[in-house]
Amino acid sequence: PVVEPAPAPEPEPVVVKDPDVSDMTPGASYVVWGVFEQKANALKYKSIIERKYGNVVTPTIYHHRGDTLYLLALAEKSTRNQCLAFMEELYELDGLFDDMWIFTNK
């Protein structure tokens, strides 16, 4: 009798992580500068803020509401109060930071 080898198992799909988008930390709060439908817009404003205020903030792009929106955050903090204190510092710096808000990742 001829014995055929068992078929090889299907390879696991490889998940490719987007190098421009970071993962949010559960429970962390974020100082949000804006939310965008297009990743290109988030990258554009991230670049502008980095050029002008890279010594003060670390702009980072995160997925928001699954993969449908891109959230541009200026800081990640462990509490909302830390976010508020950081926002107060930025308000004094430039009108560019007037419309920030806080998002807490639950």
Coordinates of C-alpha atoms in Angstrom, one line a residue:
P1 CA 0.0 0.0 0.0
V2 CA 1.1 3.6 -0.7
V3 CA 1.0 5.9 2.3
E4 CA 0.6 9.5 1.5
P5 CA 2.0 12.1 3.9
A6 CA -0.5 14.2 5.8
P7 CA -0.9 17.6 4.3
A8 CA 1.1 20.4 5.9
P9 CA -0.9 22.6 8.2
E10 CA -1.9 26.0 6.8
P11 CA 0.6 28.7 7.8
E12 CA -0.7 31.3 10.3
P13 CA -1.4 34.6 8.7
V14 CA 1.3 37.2 9.2
V15 CA 0.0 40.4 10.7
V16 CA 2.0 43.4 9.4
K17 CA 2.0 46.2 11.9
D18 CA 1.8 49.7 10.5
P19 CA 5.1 51.5 11.5
D20 CA 3.3 54.9 11.6
V21 CA 0.6 53.9 14.1
S22 CA 1.3 52.9 17.7
D23 CA -0.8 50.7 20.0
M24 CA -2.6 52.5 22.9
T25 CA -1.9 51.4 26.5
P26 CA -5.0 50.1 28.3
G27 CA -6.1 52.5 31.0
A28 CA -3.8 55.3 29.8
S29 CA -5.0 58.8 29.0
Y30 CA -3.9 60.8 25.9
V31 CA -3.7 64.5 25.2
V32 CA -5.4 64.6 21.8
W33 CA -4.6 67.2 19.2
G34 CA -6.9 65.8 16.5
V35 CA -8.6 62.8 14.9
F36 CA -8.4 62.2 11.2
E37 CA -10.1 59.9 8.6
Q38 CA -7.0 59.9 6.4
K39 CA -3.7 58.6 7.7
A40 CA -1.9 61.1 5.4
N41 CA -3.5 64.0 7.3
A42 CA -2.5 62.6 10.6
L43 CA 1.1 62.2 9.4
K44 CA 1.1 65.8 7.9
Y45 CA 0.1 67.4 11.2
K46 CA 2.4 65.1 13.2
S47 CA 5.3 66.3 11.1
I48 CA 4.4 70.0 11.5
I49 CA 4.1 69.7 15.3
E50 CA 7.4 67.7 15.5
R51 CA 9.3 70.3 13.5
K52 CA 8.0 73.2 15.6
Y53 CA 7.7 71.6 19.1
G54 CA 9.5 68.3 19.0
N55 CA 11.5 69.4 22.1
V56 CA 8.2 69.8 24.1
V57 CA 5.8 67.1 22.8
T58 CA 6.1 63.6 21.3
P59 CA 3.3 63.4 18.8
T60 CA 2.1 59.9 18.2
I61 CA -0.6 58.4 15.9
Y62 CA -2.9 55.7 17.2
H63 CA -5.8 53.9 15.7
H64 CA -9.1 55.2 17.1
R65 CA -12.4 53.3 16.9
G66 CA -10.8 50.2 15.4
D67 CA -9.0 51.0 12.2
T68 CA -11.4 53.7 10.9
L69 CA -9.8 56.8 12.4
Y70 CA -6.3 58.1 13.3
L71 CA -5.9 59.8 16.6
L72 CA -2.9 62.2 16.9
A73 CA -1.9 62.5 20.6
L74 CA 0.8 64.8 22.0
A75 CA 1.3 62.8 25.2
E76 CA 0.4 59.6 26.9
K77 CA -0.1 59.9 30.7
S78 CA -1.2 57.5 33.4
T79 CA -4.0 59.8 34.7
R80 CA -6.3 62.5 33.3
N81 CA -5.0 65.0 35.9
Q82 CA -1.5 64.6 34.4
C83 CA -3.0 65.3 31.0
L84 CA -4.7 68.4 32.3
A85 CA -1.4 69.7 33.8
F86 CA 0.4 69.0 30.5
M87 CA -2.3 70.7 28.5
E88 CA -2.0 73.9 30.7
E89 CA 1.7 74.1 29.9
L90 CA 0.9 73.8 26.1
Y91 CA -1.8 76.4 26.3
E92 CA 0.8 78.9 27.4
L93 CA 3.1 78.0 24.5
D94 CA 1.0 78.5 21.4
G95 CA -2.5 78.9 20.0
L96 CA -1.8 75.7 18.0
F97 CA -2.7 73.8 21.2
D98 CA -6.0 75.6 22.0
D99 CA -8.4 72.7 21.0
M100 CA -6.8 69.7 22.7
W101 CA -8.9 67.2 24.6
I102 CA -8.3 64.0 26.7
F103 CA -9.1 60.5 25.6
T104 CA -8.8 57.6 28.1
N105 CA -8.3 54.2 26.6
K106 CA -10.5 51.8 28.6

